[in-house]
PDB file of C-alpha atoms in Angstrom:
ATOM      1  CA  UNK C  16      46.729 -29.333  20.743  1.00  0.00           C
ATOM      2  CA  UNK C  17      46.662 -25.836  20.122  1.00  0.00           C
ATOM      3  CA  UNK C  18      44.963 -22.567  21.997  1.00  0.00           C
ATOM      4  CA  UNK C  19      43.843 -19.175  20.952  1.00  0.00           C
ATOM      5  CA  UNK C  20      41.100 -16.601  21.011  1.00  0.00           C
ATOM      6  CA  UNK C  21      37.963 -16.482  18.980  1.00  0.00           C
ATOM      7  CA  UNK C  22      35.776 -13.712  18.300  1.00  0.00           C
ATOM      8  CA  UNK C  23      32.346 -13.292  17.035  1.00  0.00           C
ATOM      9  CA  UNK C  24      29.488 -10.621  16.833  1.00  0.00           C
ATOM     10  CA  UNK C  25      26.349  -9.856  16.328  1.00  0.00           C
ATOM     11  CA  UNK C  26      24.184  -6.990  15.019  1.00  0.00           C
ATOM     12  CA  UNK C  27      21.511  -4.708  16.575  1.00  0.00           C
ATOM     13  CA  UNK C  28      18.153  -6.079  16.457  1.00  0.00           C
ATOM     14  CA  UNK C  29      15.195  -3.760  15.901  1.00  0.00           C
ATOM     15  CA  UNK C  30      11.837  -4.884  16.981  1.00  0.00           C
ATOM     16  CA  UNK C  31      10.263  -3.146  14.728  1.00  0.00           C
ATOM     17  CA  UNK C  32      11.668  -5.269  11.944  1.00  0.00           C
ATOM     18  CA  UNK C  33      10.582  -8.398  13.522  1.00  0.00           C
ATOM     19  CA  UNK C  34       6.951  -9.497  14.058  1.00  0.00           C
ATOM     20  CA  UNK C  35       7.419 -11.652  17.051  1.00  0.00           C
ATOM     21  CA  UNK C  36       9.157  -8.579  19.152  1.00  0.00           C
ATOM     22  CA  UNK C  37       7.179  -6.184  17.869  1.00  0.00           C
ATOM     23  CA  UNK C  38       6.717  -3.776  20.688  1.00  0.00           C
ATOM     24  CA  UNK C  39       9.615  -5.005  22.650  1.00  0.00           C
ATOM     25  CA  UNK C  40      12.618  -3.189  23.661  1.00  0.00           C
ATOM     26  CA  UNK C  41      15.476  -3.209  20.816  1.00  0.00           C
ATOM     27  CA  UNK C  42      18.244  -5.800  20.864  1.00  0.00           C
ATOM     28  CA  UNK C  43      21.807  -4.263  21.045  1.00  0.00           C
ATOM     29  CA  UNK C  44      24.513  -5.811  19.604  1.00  0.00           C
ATOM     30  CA  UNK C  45      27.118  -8.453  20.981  1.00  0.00           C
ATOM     31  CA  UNK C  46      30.067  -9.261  21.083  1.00  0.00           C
ATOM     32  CA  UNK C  47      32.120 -12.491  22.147  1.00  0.00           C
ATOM     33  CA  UNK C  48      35.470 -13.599  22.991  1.00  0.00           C
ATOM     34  CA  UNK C  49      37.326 -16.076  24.489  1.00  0.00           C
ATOM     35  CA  UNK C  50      39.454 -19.255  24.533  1.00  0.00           C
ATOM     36  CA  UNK C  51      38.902 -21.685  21.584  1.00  0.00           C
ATOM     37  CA  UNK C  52      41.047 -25.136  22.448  1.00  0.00           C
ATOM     38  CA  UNK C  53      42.010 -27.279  19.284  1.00  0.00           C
ATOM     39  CA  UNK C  54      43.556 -31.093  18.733  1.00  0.00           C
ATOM     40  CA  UNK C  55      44.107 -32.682  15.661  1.00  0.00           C
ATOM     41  CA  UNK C  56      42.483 -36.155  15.698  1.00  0.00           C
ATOM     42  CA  UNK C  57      43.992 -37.199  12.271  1.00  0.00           C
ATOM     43  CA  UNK C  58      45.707 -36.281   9.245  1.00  0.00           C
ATOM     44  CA  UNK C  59      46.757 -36.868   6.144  1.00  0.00           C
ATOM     45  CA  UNK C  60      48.608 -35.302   3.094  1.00  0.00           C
ATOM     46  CA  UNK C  61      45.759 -33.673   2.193  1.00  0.00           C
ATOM     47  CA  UNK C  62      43.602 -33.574   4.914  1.00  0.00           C
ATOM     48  CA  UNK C  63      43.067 -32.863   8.740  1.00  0.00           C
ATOM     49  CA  UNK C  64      40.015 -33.450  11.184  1.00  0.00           C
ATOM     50  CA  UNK C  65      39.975 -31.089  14.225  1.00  0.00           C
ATOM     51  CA  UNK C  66      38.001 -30.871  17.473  1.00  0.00           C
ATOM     52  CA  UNK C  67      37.085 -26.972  18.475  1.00  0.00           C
ATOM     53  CA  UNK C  68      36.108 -26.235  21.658  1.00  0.00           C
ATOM     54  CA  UNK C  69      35.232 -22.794  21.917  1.00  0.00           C
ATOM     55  CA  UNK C  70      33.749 -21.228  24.662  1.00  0.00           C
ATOM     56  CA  UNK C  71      32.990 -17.268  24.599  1.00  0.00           C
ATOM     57  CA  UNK C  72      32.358 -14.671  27.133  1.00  0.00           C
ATOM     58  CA  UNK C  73      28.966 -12.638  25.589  1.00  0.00           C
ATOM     59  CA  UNK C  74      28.738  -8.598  25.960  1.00  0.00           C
ATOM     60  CA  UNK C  75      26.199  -5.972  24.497  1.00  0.00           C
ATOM     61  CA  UNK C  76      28.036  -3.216  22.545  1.00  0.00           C
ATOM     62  CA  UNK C  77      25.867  -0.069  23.627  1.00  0.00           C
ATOM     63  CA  UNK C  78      26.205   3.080  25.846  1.00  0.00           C
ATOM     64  CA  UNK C  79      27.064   1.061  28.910  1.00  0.00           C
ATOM     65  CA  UNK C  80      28.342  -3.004  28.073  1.00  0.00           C
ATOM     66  CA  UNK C  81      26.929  -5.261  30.307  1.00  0.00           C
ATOM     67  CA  UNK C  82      27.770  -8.813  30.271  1.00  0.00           C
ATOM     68  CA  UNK C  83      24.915 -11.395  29.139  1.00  0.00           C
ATOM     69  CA  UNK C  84      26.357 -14.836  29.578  1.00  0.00           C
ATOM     70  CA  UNK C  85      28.613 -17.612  28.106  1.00  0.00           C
ATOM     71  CA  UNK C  86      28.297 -19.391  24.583  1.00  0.00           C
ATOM     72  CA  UNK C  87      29.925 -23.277  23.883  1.00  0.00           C
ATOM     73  CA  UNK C  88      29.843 -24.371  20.360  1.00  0.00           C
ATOM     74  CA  UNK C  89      32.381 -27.379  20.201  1.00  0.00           C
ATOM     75  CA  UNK C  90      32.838 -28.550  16.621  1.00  0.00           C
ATOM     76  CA  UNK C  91      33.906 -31.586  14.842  1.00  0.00           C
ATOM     77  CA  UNK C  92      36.238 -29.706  11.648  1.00  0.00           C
ATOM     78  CA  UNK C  93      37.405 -31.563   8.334  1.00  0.00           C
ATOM     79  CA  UNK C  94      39.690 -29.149   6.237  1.00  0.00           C
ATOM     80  CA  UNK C  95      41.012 -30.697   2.996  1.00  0.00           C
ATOM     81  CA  UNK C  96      42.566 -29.875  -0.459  1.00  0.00           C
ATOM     82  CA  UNK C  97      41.442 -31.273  -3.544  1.00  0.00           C
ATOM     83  CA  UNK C  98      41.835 -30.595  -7.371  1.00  0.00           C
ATOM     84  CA  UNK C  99      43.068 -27.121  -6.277  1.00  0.00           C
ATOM     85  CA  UNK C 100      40.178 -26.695  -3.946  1.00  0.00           C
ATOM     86  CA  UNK C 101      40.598 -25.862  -0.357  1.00  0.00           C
ATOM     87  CA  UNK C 102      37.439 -27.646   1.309  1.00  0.00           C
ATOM     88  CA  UNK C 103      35.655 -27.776   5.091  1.00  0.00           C
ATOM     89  CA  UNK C 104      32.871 -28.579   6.823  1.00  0.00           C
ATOM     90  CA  UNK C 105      32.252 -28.791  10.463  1.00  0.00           C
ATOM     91  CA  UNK C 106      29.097 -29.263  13.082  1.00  0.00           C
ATOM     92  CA  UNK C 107      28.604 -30.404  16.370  1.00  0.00           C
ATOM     93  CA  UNK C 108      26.232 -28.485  19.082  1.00  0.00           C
ATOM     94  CA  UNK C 109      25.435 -25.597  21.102  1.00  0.00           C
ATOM     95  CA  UNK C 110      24.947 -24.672  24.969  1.00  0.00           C
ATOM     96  CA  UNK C 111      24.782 -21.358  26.562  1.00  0.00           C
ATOM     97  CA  UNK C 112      24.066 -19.538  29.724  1.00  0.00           C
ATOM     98  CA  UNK C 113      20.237 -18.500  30.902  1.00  0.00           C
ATOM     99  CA  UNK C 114      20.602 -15.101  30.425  1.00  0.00           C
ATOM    100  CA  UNK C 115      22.193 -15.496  27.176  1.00  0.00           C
ATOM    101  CA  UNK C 116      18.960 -17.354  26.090  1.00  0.00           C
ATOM    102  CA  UNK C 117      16.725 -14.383  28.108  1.00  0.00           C
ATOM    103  CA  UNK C 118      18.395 -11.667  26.439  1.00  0.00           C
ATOM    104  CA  UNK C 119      16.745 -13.222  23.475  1.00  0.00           C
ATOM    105  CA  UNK C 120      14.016 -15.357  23.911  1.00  0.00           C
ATOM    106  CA  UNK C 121      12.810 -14.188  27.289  1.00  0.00           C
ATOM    107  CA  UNK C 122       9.249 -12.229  27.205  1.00  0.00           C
ATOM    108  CA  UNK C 123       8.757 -10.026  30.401  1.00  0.00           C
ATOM    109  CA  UNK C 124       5.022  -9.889  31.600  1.00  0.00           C
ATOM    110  CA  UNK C 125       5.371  -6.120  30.443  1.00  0.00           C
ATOM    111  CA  UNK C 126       5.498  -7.027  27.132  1.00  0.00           C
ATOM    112  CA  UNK C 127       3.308 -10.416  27.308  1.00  0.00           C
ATOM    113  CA  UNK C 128       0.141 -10.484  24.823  1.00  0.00           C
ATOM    114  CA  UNK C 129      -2.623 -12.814  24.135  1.00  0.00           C
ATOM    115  CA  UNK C 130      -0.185 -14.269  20.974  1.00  0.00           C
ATOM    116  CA  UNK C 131       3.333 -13.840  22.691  1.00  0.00           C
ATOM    117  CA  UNK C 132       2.860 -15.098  26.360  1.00  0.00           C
ATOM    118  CA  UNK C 133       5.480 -14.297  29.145  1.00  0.00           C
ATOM    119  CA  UNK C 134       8.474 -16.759  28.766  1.00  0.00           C
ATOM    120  CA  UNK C 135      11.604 -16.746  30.459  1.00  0.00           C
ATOM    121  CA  UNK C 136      14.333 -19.266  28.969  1.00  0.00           C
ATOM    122  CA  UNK C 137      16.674 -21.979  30.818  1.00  0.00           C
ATOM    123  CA  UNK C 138      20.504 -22.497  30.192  1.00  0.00           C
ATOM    124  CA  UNK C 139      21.297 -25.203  28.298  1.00  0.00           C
ATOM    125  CA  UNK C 140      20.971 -26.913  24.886  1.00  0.00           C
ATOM    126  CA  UNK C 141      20.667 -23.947  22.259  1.00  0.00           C
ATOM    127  CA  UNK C 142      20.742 -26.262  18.922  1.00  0.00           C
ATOM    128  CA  UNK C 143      22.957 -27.435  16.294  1.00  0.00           C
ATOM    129  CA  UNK C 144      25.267 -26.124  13.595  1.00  0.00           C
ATOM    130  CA  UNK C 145      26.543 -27.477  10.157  1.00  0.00           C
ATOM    131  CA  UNK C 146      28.548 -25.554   7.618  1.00  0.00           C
ATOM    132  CA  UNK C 147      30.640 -26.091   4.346  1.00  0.00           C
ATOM    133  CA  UNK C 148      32.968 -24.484   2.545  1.00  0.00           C
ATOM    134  CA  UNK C 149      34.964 -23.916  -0.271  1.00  0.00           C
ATOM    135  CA  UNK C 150      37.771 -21.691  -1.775  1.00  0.00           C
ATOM    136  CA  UNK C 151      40.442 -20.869  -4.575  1.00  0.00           C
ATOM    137  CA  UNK C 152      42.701 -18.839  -5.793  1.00  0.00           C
ATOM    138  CA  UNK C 153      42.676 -18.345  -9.288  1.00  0.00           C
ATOM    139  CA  UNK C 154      45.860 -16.374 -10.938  1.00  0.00           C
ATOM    140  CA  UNK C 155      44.910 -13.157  -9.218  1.00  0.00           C
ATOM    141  CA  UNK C 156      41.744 -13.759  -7.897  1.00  0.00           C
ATOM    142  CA  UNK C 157      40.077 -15.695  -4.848  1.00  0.00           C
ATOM    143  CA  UNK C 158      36.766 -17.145  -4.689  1.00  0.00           C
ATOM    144  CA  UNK C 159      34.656 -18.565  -2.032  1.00  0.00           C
ATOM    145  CA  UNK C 160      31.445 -20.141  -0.837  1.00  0.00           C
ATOM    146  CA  UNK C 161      29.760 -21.268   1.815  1.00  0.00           C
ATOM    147  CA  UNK C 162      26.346 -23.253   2.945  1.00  0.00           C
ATOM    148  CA  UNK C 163      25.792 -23.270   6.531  1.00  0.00           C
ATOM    149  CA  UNK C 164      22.508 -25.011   8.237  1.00  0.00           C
ATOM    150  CA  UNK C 165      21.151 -24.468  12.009  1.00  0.00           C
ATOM    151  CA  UNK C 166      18.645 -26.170  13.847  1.00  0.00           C
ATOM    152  CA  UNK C 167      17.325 -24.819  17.358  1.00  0.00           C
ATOM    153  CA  UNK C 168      14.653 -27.794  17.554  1.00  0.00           C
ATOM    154  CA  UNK C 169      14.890 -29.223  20.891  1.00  0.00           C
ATOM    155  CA  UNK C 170      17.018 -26.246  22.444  1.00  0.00           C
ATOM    156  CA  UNK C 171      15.720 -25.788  26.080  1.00  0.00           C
ATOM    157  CA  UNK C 172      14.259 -22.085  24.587  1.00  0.00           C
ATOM    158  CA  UNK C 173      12.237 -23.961  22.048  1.00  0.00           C
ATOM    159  CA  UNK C 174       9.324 -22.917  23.501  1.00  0.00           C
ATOM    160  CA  UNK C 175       9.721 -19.452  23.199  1.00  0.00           C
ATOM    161  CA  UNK C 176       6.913 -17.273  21.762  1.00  0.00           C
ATOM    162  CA  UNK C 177       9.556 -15.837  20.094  1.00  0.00           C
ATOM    163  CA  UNK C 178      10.754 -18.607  18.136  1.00  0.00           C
ATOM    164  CA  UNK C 179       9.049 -18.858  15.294  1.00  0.00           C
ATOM    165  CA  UNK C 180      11.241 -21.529  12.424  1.00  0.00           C
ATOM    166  CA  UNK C 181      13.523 -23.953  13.769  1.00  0.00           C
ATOM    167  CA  UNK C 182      15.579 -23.921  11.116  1.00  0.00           C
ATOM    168  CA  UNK C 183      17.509 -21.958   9.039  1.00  0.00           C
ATOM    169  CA  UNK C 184      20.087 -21.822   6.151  1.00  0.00           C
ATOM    170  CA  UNK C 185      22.696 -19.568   5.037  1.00  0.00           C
ATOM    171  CA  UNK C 186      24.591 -19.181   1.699  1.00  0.00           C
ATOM    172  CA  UNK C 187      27.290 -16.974   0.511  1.00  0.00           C
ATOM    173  CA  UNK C 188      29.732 -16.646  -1.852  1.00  0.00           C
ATOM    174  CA  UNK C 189      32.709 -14.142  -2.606  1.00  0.00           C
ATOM    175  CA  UNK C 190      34.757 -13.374  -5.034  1.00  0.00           C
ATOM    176  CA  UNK C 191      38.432 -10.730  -4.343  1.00  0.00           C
ATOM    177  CA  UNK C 192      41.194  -9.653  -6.610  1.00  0.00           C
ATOM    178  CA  UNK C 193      44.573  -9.890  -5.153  1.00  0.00           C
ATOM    179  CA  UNK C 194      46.361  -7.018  -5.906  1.00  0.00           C
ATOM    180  CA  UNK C 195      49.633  -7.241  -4.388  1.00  0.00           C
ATOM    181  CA  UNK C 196      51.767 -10.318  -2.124  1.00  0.00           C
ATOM    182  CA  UNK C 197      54.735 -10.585  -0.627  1.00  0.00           C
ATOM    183  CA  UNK C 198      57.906 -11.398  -2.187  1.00  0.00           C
ATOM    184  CA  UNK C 199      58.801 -13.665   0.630  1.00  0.00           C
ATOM    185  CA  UNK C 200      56.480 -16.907   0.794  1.00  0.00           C
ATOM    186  CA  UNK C 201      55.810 -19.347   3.821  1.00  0.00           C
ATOM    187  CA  UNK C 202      56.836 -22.847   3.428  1.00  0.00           C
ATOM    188  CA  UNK C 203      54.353 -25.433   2.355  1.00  0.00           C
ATOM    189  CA  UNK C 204      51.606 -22.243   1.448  1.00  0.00           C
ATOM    190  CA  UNK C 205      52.339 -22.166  -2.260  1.00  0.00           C
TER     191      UNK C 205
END
């Protein structure tokens, strides 16, 4: 087992850029932190499978913070090397806290209309999460990429007028020149 802190944000919404809210009030952005709890279920030479179970305190970052709930995203993680290739991937699901769901998915009779109906969202079940990776570093250079999948059907906010695909995917990739290290080197990191 191991413990430590996890962070994560988010950025400002503006209504105006999205159809469903347009009209509503602009979302600020978020911030969480909090304690992320790790154990190693196996491992090999070349591998390791983890279970993260993080669990994160949600705030707005605007004039005056308030706090808007609690996040729990526990993971299944497999981490390996492999022809030079540092590898991942990890899922599992996620809960959170009602008014983490209202602060998005809620619609106050204010801003109801005849296609967004008032909705106000439950704590619970918010979904599912699965995402690969892959890096290397190459002479002086690291590259990177990533695929990352979420699902919200079945989340208790499903029903939302707000929520409008129930899936979604995500790609990246990155590539960094490393332009100075250390003379001193940690064991077992070469």
């Amino acid at each position: 087992f191991d413990f430590d802190i996890s962070v994560s944000a988010s950025a400002p919404t503006r209504s105006s850029d999205n159809r469903a809210r347009e009209g509503m009030a602009d979302l600020a952005a978020t911030v969480e932190v909090g304690p992320n709890l790790n154990s190693t279920l196996a491992r090999g030479a070349f591998w390791k499978l983890d279970l993260r179970l993080p669990v994160h305190a949600v705030f707005t970052v605007q004039g005056k913070p308030r706090t808007i709930g609690w996040t729990a995203s526990p993971v299944i993680n497999l981490d390996l090397q492999w022809a030079g290739w540092n590898l991942g991937v990890q899922g599992g699901p996620r809960w959170a806290s009602r008014r983490y769901h209202g602060f998005y998915y809620d619609v106050d009779t204010a801003d109801a209309t005849a296609v967004r109906p008032a909705y106000a969202a439950q704590g619970g079940y918010a979904g599912w999460r699965l995402m690969a990776g892959a890096s290397r570093r190459l002479a002086d250079f690291w590259l990177g990429a990533f695929v990352r999948a979420d699902g919200v059907g079945g989340a208790v906010f499903d029903a939302s007028p707000l929520v409008r695909q129930r899936h979604n995917l995500t790609y990246g990739l990155a590539l960094s020149w490393v332009f100075s290290t250390s003379d001193e080197r940690v064991a077992g990191r070469d």
